[in-house]
XYZ file of C-alpha atoms in Angstrom:
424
model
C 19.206 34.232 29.207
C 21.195 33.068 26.184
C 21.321 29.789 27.190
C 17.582 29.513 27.740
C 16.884 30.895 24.662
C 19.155 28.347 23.109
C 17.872 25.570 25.027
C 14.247 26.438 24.271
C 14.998 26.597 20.790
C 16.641 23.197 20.712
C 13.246 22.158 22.257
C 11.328 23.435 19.949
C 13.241 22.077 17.246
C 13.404 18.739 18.905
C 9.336 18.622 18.829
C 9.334 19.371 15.211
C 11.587 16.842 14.501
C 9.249 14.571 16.109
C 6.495 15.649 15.256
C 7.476 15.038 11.519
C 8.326 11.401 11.937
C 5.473 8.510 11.089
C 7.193 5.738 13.596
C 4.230 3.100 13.429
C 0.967 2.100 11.794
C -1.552 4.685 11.804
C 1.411 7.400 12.517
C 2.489 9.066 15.908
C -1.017 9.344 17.218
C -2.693 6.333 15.923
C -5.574 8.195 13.785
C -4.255 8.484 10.318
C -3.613 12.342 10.526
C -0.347 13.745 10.057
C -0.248 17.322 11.763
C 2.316 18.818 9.917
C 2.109 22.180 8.263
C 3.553 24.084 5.029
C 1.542 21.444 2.975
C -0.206 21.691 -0.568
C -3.937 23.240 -0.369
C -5.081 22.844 -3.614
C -3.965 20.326 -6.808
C -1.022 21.040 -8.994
C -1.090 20.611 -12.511
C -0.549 16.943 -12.759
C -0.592 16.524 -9.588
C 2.484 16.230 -6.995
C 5.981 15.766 -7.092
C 7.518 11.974 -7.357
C 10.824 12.057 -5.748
C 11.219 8.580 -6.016
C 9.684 5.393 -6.025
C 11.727 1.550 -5.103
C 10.439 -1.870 -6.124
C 9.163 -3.693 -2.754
C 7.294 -6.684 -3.987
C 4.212 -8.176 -3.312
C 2.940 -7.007 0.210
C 0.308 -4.736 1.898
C 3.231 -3.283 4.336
C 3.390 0.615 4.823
C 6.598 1.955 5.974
C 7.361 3.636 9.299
C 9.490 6.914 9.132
C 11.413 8.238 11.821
C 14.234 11.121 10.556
C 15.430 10.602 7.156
C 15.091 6.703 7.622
C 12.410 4.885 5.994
C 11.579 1.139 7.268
C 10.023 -1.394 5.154
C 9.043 -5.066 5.533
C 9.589 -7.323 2.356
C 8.654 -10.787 2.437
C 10.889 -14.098 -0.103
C 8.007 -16.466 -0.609
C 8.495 -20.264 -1.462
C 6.264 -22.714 -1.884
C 9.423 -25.065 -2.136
C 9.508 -27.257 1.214
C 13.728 -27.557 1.004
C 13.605 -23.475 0.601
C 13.209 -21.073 3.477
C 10.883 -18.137 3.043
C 12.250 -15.282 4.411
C 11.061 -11.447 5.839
C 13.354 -8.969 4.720
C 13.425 -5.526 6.216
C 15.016 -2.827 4.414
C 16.187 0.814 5.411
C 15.833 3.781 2.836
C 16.736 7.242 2.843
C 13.418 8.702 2.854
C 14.535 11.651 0.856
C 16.238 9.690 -2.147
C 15.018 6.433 -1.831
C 18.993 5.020 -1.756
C 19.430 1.761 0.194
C 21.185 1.893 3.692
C 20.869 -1.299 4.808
C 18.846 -4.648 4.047
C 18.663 -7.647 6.086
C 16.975 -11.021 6.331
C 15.871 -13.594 8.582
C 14.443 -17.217 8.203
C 10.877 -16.775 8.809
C 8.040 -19.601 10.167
C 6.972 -21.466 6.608
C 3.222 -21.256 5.614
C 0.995 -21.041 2.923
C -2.091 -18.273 2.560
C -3.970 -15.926 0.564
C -2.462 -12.851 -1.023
C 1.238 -13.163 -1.026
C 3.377 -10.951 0.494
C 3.646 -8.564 3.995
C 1.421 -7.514 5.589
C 2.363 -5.025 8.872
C 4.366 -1.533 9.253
C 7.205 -1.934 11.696
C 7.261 -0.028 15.075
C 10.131 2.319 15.824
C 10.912 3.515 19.228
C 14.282 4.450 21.250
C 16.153 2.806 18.053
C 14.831 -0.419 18.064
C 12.398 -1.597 15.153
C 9.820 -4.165 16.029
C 7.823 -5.600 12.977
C 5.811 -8.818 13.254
C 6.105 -11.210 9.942
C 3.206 -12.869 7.938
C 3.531 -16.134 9.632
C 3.491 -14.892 13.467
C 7.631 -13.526 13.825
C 7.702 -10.918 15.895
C 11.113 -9.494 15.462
C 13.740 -6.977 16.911
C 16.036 -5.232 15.226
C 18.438 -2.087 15.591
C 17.849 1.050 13.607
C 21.335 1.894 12.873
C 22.387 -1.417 11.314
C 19.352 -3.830 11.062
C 20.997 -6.091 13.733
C 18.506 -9.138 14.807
C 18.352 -8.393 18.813
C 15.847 -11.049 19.181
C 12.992 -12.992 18.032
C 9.837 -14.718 18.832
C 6.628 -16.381 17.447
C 2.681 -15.257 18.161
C 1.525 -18.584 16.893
C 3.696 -21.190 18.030
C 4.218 -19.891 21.963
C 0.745 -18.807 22.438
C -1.090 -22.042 20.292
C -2.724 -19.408 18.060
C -4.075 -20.289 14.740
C -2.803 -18.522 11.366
C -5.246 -16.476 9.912
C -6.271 -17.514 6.316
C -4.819 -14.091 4.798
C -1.612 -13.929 7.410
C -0.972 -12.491 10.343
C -1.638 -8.704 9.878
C -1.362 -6.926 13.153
C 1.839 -4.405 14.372
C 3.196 -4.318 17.447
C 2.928 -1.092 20.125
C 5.439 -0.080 22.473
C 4.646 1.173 26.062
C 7.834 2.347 27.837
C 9.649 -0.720 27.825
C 7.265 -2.983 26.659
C 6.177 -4.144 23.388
C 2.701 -5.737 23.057
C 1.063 -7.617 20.646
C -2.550 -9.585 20.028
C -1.544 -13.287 19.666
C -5.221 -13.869 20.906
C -4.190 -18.043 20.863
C -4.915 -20.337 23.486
C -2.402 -19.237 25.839
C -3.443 -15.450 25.585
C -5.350 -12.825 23.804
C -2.683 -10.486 24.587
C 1.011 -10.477 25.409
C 4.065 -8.076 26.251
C 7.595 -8.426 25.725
C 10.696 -6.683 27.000
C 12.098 -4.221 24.071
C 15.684 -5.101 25.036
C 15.498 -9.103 25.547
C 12.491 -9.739 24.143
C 11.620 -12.036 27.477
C 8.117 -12.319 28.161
C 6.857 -9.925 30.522
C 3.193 -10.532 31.234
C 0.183 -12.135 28.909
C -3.676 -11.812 29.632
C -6.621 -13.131 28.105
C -9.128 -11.407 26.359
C -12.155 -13.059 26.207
C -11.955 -13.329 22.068
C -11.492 -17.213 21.811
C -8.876 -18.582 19.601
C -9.575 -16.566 16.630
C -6.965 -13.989 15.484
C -8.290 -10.819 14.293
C -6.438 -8.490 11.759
C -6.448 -5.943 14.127
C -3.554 -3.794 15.344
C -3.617 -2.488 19.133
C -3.172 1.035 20.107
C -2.202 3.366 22.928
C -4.868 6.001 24.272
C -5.272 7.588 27.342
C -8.567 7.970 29.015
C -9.418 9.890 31.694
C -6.053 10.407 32.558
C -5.224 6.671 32.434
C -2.934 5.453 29.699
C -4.710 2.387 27.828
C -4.140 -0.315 24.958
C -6.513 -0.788 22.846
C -7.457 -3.654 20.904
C -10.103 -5.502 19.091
C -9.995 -9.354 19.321
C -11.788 -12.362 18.256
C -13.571 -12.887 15.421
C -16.980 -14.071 13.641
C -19.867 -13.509 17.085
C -17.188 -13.234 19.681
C -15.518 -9.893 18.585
C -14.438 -8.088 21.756
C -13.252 -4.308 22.226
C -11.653 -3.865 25.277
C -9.394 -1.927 26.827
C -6.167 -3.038 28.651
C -3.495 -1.764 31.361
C -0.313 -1.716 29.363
C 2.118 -2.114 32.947
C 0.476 -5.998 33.776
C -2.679 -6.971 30.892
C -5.174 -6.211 33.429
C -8.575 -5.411 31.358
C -9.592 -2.254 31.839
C -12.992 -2.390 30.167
C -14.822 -4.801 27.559
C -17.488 -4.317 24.816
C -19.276 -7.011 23.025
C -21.982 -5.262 21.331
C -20.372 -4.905 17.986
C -19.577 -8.303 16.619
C -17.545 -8.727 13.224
C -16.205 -11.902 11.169
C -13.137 -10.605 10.118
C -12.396 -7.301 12.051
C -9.477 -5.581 10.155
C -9.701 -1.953 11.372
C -8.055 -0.858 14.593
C -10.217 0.876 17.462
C -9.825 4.831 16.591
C -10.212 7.165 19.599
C -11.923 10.334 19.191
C -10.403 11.779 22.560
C -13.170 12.107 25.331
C -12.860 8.421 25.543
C -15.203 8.131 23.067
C -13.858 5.169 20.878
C -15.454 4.316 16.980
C -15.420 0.615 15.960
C -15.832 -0.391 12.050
C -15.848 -2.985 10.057
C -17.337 -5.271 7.041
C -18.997 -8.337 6.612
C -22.506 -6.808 7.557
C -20.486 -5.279 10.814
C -21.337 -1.662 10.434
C -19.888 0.704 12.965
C -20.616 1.323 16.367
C -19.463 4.154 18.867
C -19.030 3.812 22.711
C -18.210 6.183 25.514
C -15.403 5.093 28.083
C -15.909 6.891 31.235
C -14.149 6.233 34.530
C -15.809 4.985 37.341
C -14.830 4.621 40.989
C -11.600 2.193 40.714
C -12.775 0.878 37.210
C -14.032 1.456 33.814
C -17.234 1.394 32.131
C -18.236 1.155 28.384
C -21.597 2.337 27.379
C -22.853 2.168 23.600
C -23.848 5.151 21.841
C -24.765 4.346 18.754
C -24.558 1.490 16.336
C -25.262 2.277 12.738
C -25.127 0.697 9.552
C -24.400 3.848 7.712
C -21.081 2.910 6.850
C -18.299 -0.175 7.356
C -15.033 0.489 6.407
C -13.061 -3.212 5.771
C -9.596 -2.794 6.060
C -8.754 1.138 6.649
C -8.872 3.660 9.614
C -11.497 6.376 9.028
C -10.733 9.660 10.785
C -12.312 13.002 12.625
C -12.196 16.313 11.014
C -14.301 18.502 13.132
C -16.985 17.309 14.086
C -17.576 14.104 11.276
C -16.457 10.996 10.662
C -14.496 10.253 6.467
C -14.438 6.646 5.970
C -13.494 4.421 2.991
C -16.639 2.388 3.174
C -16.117 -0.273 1.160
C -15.460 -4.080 1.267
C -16.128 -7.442 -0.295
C -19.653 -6.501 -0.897
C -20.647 -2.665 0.487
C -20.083 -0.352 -2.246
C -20.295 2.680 -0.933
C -16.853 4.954 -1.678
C -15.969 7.491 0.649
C -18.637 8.104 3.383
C -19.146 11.064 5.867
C -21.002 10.455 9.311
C -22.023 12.584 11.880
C -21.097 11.929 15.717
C -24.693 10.241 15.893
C -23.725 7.884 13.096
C -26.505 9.785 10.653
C -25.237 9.770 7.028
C -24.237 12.914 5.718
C -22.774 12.000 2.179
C -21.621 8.774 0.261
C -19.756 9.164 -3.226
C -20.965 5.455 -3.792
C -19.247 4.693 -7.692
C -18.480 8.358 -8.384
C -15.721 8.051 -7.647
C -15.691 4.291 -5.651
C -12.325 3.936 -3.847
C -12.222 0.097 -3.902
C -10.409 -0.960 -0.853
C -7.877 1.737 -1.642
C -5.420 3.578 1.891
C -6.207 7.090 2.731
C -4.550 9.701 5.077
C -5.222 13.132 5.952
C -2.622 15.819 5.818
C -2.708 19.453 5.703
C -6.330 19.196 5.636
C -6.522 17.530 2.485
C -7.551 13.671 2.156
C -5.446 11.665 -0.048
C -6.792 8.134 -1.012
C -5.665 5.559 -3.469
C -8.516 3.667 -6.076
C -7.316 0.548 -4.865
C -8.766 -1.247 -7.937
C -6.251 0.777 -10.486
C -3.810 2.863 -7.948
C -4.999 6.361 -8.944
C -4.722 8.727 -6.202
C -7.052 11.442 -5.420
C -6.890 14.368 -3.350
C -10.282 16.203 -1.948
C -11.104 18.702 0.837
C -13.219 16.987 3.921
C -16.629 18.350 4.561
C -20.216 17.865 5.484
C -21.442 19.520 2.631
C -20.395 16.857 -0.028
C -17.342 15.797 -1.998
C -15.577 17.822 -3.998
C -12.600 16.230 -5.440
C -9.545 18.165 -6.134
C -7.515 16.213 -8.508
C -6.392 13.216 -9.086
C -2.816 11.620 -10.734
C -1.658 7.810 -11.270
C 1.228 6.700 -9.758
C 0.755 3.134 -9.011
C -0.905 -0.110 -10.833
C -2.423 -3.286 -9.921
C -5.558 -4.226 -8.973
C -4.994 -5.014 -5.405
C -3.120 -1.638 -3.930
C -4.429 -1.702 -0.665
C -1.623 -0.382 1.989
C -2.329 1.927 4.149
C -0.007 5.050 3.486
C 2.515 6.770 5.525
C 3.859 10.259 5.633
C 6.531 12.021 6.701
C 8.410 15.321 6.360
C 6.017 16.897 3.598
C 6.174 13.474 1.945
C 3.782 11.129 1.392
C 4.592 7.946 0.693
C 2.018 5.368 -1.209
C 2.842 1.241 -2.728
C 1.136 -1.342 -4.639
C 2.205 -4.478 -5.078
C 5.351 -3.927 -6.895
C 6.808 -0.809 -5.776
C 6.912 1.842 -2.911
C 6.659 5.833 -4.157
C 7.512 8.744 -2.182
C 5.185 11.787 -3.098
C 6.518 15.680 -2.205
C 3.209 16.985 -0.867
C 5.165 20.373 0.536
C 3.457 23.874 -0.629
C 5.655 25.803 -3.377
């Protein structure tokens, strides 16, 4: 009985642990929540604790947490011909901030708009898999930041480099990790996580036109899935994939979007919310299995709102979305599961193209015009903002977030800082 109890407790302890960590974009379960508890429910005076903050660079990268390591991708840009550029991932304490180890590698040359990184790296079985601004998808270990093995998106799959970079992360399925070169050669490919040998690539019926968009993993009606949004301009496709061989699941090309940047969120249910700019709107479909295959039907498609570059997320039974781009100017928006309006804070306040997460049941968001963060309570009957403190500059912070351990952790495009968002 003592042992049991001791092994149970080890269990338990062991899913904490996990649960804790923020190992790739999006976090553990691809939706922007974190579902830790113990966390701040209203504002302190002045707002919360910085614990540290480390100068990163230029770069839209958030870091990946898993333990008390904190991965970050850094990027050495030249516009010299003779001089390599370079991506540089780093390793932090998350809890201090103090270096553990840095390393570089020679990256694929290229000029394009907004300088700097782009991706959060994708930890799993201690291995970190990051793709590059120019199309490197690397490997490296956790412990030291030894290069297992490389390849490149755009040069083996005759892909074209987005104007603004490559700007997808990688997901890992058991052994696998797969990635969106959507090039000629394939919309989508996998690689082994030891070797990094190709293991399978499929087409996705996007056309040569690389999306910003990151896959994820789901599972729908009992069948696990990646998800990914491909294509560009009027041949967007949603679809969903088998992760074992690339075969396509299920497809959906009633939402169409120039520059999709946002990743496919899924509501559980197989219900599965699309949104974008660029006169895109949103659109929700239901994913239902039938006989031997899948089918996608439409629900809705609404131009309430059209979030550019971030992931909105459910509380309850709405949709919060940073609904705002390169022309909508809406601020923070709240749909229902219809896609009727509910609330828009429009300029007051107008979050720019600022990151948000929810944790604790408090959304944090960053102004992404001026790097003020503000904290407010999500609900249908309007916005109420709790407080707000400024902890980063620039007129361009625009990283998603990450968090962690009670810590949330925000950059612009100088510096990385780690917030203590823990109750007292």
């Amino acid at each position: 009985m003592k042992h049991a109890a001791l092994v149970a407790a080890a269990l338990v302890l062991a899913h904490c642990a996990a649960a804790a960590d923020w190992p790739n974009y999006l976090g553990p379960t691809y939706n922007n929540v974190s579902a830790e508890t113990g966390l701040l429910k209203a504002w302190p005076e002045g707002g919360p604790e910085k614990l540290w903050e480390v100068t990163l660079g230029s770069g839209f990268a958030a870091p990946s947490i898993v333990g008390d390591r904190l991965y970050a991708l850094k990027r050495i840009q030249s516009n010299q011909p003779d001089t390599p550029q370079k991506d540089v991932l780093v390793c932090l304490n998350a809890t201090t901030g103090e270096p553990v180890w840095e390393v570089e590698a020679d990256a694929r040359t290229g000029k394009y708009g907004f300088p700097g990184t782009r991706t959060a790296p994708t930890i799993k079985d201690g291995r970190i898999f990051v793709i590059g601004p120019t199309g490197d998808l690397y490997a490296f270990s956790t412990d030291k930041g030894e290069l297992l093995w490389r390849r490149n998106l755009l040069q083996e799959y005759q892909a074209k480099r987005p104007h603004w970079a490559v700007g997808q992360a990688p997901v890992v399925w058991q052994n696998l990790v797969i990635c969106t070169p959507q090039g000629g050669k394939a919309g989508l490919a996998a690689f082994d996580v030891a070797t990094g040998k190709p293991r399978w690539q499929a087409r996705t019926g996007g056309g040569n036109s690389m999306s910003y968009s990151s896959p994820i993993l789901a599972t729908i009606d009992g069948v696990e899935q990646v998800l990914a949004i491909t294509g560009s301009r009027q041949n967007t496709r949603t679809g969903g994939y088998d992760p074992k061989t690339g075969t396509k699941l299920w497809d959906y090309a009633g939402w169409q979007c120039r520059i999709p940047i946002t990743a496919p969120l899924h509501l559980g249910g197989g219900r599965v919310f699309i949104t974008g700019e660029y006169g895109a709107g949103s659109a929700m479909i239901q994913v239902t299995k039938e006989g031997d295959g899948f089918q996608a039907k439409q629900l809705f498609k609404t131009q309430a709102c059209g979030a550019q570059i971030h992931q909105p997320f459910l509380v309850g039974k709405h949709l919060y979305a940073n609904s705002n781009g390169n022309k909508r100017r809406d601020g923070f928006a709240c749909i229902d599961l219809d896609g009727k309006l509910v609330w828009r804070t429009q300029r007051d306040p107008n979050f720019e193209k600022g990151g948000l997460l929810l944790a604790g049941g408090l959304v944090y968001a960053v102004n992404g015009t001026n790097g003020t963060l503000i904290a407010f309570k999500p609900t249908p009957e309007g916005f109420t903002k709790l407080g707000e403190a400024k902890f980063l500059g620039g007129k361009t912070a625009w990283a998603p977030m990450a968090f962690s351990g009670g810590k949330l952790y925000i950059r612009d495009q100088q510096k990385l800082v780690c917030l203590d968002i823990r109750a007292r």
